mmCIF file of C-alpha atoms in Angstrom:
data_model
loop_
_atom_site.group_PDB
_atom_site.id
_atom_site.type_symbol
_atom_site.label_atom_id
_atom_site.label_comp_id
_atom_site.label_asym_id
_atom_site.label_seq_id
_atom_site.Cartn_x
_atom_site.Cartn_y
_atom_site.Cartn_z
ATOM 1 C CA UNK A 1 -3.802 74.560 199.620
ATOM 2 C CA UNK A 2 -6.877 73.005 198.135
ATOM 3 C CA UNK A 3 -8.713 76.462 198.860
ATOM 4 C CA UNK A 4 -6.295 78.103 197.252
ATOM 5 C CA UNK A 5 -7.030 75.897 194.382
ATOM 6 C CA UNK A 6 -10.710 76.243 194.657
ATOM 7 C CA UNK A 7 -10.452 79.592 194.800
ATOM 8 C CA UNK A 8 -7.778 80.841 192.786
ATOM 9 C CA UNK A 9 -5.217 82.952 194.909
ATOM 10 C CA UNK A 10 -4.286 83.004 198.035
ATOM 11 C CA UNK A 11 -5.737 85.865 199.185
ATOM 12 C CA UNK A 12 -9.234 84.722 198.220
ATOM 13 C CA UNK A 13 -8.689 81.445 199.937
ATOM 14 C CA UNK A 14 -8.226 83.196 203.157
ATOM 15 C CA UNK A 15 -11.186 85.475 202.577
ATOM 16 C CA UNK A 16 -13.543 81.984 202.471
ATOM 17 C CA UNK A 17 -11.424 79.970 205.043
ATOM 18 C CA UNK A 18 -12.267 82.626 207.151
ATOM 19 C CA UNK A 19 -15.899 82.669 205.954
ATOM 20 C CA UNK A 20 -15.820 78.779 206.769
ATOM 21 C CA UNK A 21 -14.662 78.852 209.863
ATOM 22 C CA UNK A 22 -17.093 81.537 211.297
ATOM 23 C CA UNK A 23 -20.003 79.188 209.492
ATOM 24 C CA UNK A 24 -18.105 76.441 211.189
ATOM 25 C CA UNK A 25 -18.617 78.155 214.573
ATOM 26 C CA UNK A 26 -22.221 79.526 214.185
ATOM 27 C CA UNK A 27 -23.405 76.054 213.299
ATOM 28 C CA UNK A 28 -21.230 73.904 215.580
ATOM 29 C CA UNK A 29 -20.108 71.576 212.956
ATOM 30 C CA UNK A 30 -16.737 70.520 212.327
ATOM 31 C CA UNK A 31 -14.647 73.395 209.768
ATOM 32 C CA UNK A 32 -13.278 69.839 207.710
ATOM 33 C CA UNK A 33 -16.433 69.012 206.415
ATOM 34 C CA UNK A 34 -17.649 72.821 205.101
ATOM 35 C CA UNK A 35 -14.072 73.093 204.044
ATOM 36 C CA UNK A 36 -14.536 69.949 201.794
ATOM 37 C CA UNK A 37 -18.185 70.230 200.886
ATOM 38 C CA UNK A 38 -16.982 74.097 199.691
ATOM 39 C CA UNK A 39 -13.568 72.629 197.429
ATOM 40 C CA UNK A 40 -15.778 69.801 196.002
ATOM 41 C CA UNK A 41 -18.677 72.274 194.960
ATOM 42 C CA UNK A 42 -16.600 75.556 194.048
ATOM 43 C CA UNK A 43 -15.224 74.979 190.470
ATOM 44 C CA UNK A 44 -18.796 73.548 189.122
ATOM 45 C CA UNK A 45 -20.117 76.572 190.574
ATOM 46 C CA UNK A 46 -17.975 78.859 189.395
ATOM 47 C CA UNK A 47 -18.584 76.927 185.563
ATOM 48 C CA UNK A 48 -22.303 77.872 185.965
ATOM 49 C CA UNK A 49 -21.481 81.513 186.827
ATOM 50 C CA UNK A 50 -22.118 81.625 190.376
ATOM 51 C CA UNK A 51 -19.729 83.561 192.970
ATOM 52 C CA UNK A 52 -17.681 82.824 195.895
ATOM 53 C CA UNK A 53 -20.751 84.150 198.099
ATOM 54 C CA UNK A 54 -23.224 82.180 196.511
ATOM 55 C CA UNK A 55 -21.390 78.805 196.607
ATOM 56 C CA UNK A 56 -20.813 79.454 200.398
ATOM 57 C CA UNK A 57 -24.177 80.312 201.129
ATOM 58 C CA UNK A 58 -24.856 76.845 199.333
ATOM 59 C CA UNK A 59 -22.568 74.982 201.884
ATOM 60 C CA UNK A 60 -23.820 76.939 204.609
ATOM 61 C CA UNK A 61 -27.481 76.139 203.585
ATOM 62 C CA UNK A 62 -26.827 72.337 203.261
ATOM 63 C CA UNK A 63 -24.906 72.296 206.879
ATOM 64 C CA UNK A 64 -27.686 73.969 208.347
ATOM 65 C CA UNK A 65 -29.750 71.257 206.557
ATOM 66 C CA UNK A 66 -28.364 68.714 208.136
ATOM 67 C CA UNK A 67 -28.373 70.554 211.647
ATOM 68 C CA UNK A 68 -32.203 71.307 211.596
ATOM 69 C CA UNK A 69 -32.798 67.506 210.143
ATOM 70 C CA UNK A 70 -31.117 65.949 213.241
ATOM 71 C CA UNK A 71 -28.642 64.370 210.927
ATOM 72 C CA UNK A 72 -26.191 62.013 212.492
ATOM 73 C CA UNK A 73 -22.615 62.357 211.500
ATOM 74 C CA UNK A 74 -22.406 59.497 209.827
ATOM 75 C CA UNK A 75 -25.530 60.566 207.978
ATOM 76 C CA UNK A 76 -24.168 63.878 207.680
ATOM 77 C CA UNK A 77 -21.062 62.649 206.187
ATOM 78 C CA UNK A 78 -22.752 60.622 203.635
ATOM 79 C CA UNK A 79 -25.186 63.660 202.612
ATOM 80 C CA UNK A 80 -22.063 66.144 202.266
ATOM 81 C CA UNK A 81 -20.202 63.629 199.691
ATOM 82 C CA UNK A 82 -23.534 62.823 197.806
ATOM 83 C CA UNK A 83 -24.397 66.368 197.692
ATOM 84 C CA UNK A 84 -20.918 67.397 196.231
ATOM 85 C CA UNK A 85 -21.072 64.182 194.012
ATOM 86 C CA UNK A 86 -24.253 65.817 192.770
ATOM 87 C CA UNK A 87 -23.122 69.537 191.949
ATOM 88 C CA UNK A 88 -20.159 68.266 190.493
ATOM 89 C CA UNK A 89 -22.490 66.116 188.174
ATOM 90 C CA UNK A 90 -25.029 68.984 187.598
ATOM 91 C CA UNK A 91 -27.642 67.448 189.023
ATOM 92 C CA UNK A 92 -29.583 65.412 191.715
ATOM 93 C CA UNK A 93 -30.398 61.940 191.404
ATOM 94 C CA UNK A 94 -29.641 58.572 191.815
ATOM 95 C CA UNK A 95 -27.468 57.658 195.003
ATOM 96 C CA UNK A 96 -27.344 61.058 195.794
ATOM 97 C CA UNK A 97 -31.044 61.948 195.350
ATOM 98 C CA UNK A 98 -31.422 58.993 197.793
ATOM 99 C CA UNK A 99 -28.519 60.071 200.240
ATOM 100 C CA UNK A 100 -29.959 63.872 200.396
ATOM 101 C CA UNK A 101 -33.824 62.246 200.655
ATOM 102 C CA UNK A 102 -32.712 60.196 204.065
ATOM 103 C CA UNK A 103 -30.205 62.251 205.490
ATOM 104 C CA UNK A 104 -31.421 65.813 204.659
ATOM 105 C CA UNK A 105 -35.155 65.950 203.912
ATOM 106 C CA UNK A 106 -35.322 69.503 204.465
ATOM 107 C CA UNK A 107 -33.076 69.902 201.777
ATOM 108 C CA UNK A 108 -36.150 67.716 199.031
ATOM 109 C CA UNK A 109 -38.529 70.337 200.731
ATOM 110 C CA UNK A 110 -36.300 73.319 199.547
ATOM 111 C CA UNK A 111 -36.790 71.881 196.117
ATOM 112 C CA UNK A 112 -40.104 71.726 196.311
ATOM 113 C CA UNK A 113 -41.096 74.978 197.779
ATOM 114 C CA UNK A 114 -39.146 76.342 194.947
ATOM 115 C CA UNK A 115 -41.248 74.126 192.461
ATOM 116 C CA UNK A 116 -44.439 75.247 193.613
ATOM 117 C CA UNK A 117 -43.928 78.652 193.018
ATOM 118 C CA UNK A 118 -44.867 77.551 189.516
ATOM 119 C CA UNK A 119 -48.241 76.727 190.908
ATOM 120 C CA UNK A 120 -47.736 73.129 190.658
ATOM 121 C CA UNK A 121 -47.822 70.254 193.466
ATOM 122 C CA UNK A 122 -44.594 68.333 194.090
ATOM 123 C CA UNK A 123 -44.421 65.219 195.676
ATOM 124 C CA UNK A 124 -41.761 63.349 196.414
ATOM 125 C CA UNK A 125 -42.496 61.221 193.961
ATOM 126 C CA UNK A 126 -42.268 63.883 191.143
ATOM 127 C CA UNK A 127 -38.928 64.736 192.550
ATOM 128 C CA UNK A 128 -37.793 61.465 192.463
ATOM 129 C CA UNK A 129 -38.524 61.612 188.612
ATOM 130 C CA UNK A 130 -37.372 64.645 187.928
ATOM 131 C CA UNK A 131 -33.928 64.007 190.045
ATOM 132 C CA UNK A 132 -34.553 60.322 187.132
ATOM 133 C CA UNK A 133 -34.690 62.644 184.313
ATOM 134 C CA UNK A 134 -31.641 64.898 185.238
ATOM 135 C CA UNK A 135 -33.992 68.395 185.948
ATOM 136 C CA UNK A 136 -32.979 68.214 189.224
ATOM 137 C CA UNK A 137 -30.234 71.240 188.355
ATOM 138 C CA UNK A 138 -27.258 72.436 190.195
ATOM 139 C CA UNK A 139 -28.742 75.924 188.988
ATOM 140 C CA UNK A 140 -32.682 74.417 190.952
ATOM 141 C CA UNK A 141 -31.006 73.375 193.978
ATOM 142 C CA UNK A 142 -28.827 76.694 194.227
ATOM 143 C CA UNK A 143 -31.728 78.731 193.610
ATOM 144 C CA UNK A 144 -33.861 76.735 196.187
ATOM 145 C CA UNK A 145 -31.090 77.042 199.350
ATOM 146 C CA UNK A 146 -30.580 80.268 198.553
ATOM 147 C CA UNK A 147 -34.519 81.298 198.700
ATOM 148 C CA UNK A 148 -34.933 79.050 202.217
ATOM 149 C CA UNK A 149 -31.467 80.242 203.936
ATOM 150 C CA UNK A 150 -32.983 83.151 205.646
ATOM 151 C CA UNK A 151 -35.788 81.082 206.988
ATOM 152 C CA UNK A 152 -33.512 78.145 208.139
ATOM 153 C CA UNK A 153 -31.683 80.340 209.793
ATOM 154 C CA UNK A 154 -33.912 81.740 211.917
ATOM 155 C CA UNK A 155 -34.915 78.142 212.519
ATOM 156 C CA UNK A 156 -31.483 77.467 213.248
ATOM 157 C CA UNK A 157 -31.176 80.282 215.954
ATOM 158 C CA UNK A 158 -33.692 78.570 217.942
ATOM 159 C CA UNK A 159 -32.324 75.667 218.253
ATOM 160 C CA UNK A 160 -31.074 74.476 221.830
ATOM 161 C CA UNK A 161 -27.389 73.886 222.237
ATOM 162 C CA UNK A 162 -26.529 70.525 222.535
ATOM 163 C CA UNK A 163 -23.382 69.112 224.384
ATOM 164 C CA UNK A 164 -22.310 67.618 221.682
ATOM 165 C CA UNK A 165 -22.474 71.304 220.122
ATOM 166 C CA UNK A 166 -20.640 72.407 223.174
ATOM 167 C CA UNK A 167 -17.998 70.015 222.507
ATOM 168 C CA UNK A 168 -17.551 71.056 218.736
#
């Protein structure tokens, strides 16, 4: 019901419950948390414009994030509800600037990469600011998953399976 509020209908709720669930699977990570991360990000991205496609390839970016990070689940679970805290706020910083910078680094370096193709150095100090001065953007960090998903998951493919993958 809360996709179907996310989404709109019912029919496009089952399109991206299905599209969950076979990120769910390809990652190993529990369905719960994408499903939550996805109905906490969906209406602010749908404000700014962005599509059903994009705001899953957002979720599916920041899982495999936290997959290629080595993210515990508690960490994991603290980076998904800072990160939605975050879109829903429009930006990065604070709490959740500090949450994403422990639990997800990958996810700062995503920023970065995307900063630099200005021709500018970023440190993490200058995205600390920026995150300070509200220019970390839902629109930025959108833009910046989207660029690095390909790459991550090719990362991603290599990675070993774990038992506790197994088990999920």
């Amino acid at each position: 019901s809360r996709l179907m509020l996310a989404t709109g209908s019912m029919n496009n709720a089952k399109v991206v419950q299905q599209d969950l669930f076979d990120i769910a699977q390809k990652i190993r990570i529990p369905m719960d948390s994408l499903g939550q991360l996805y109905v906490r990000t969906a209406e602010p991205m749908r404000d700014l414009g962005k599509t059903s496609k994009e705001t899953m390839n957002m979720v599916e970016g920041v899982a495999i994030a936290l997959k290629l990070g080595g993210s515990t689940a508690a960490e994991a679970s603290s980076v998904l509800l800072q990160f939605s805290q975050s879109i829903r706020a429009g930006r990065l910083n604070g709490a959740e600037f500090n949450a994403v910078a422990e639990g997800a680094p990958i996810i700062l370096s995503a920023l970065r990469k995307e900063l630099e193709k200005t021709g500018k150095q970023i440190s993490l100090g200058d995205l600390k600011k920026m995150g300070a001065d509200g220019k970390l953007s839902v629109e930025l960090i959108q833009r910046s998953l989207a660029n690095v998903l390909p790459e991550w998951r090719e990362k991603f493919s290599q990675l070993p399976l774990t038992v506790d993958d197994a088990m999920q």
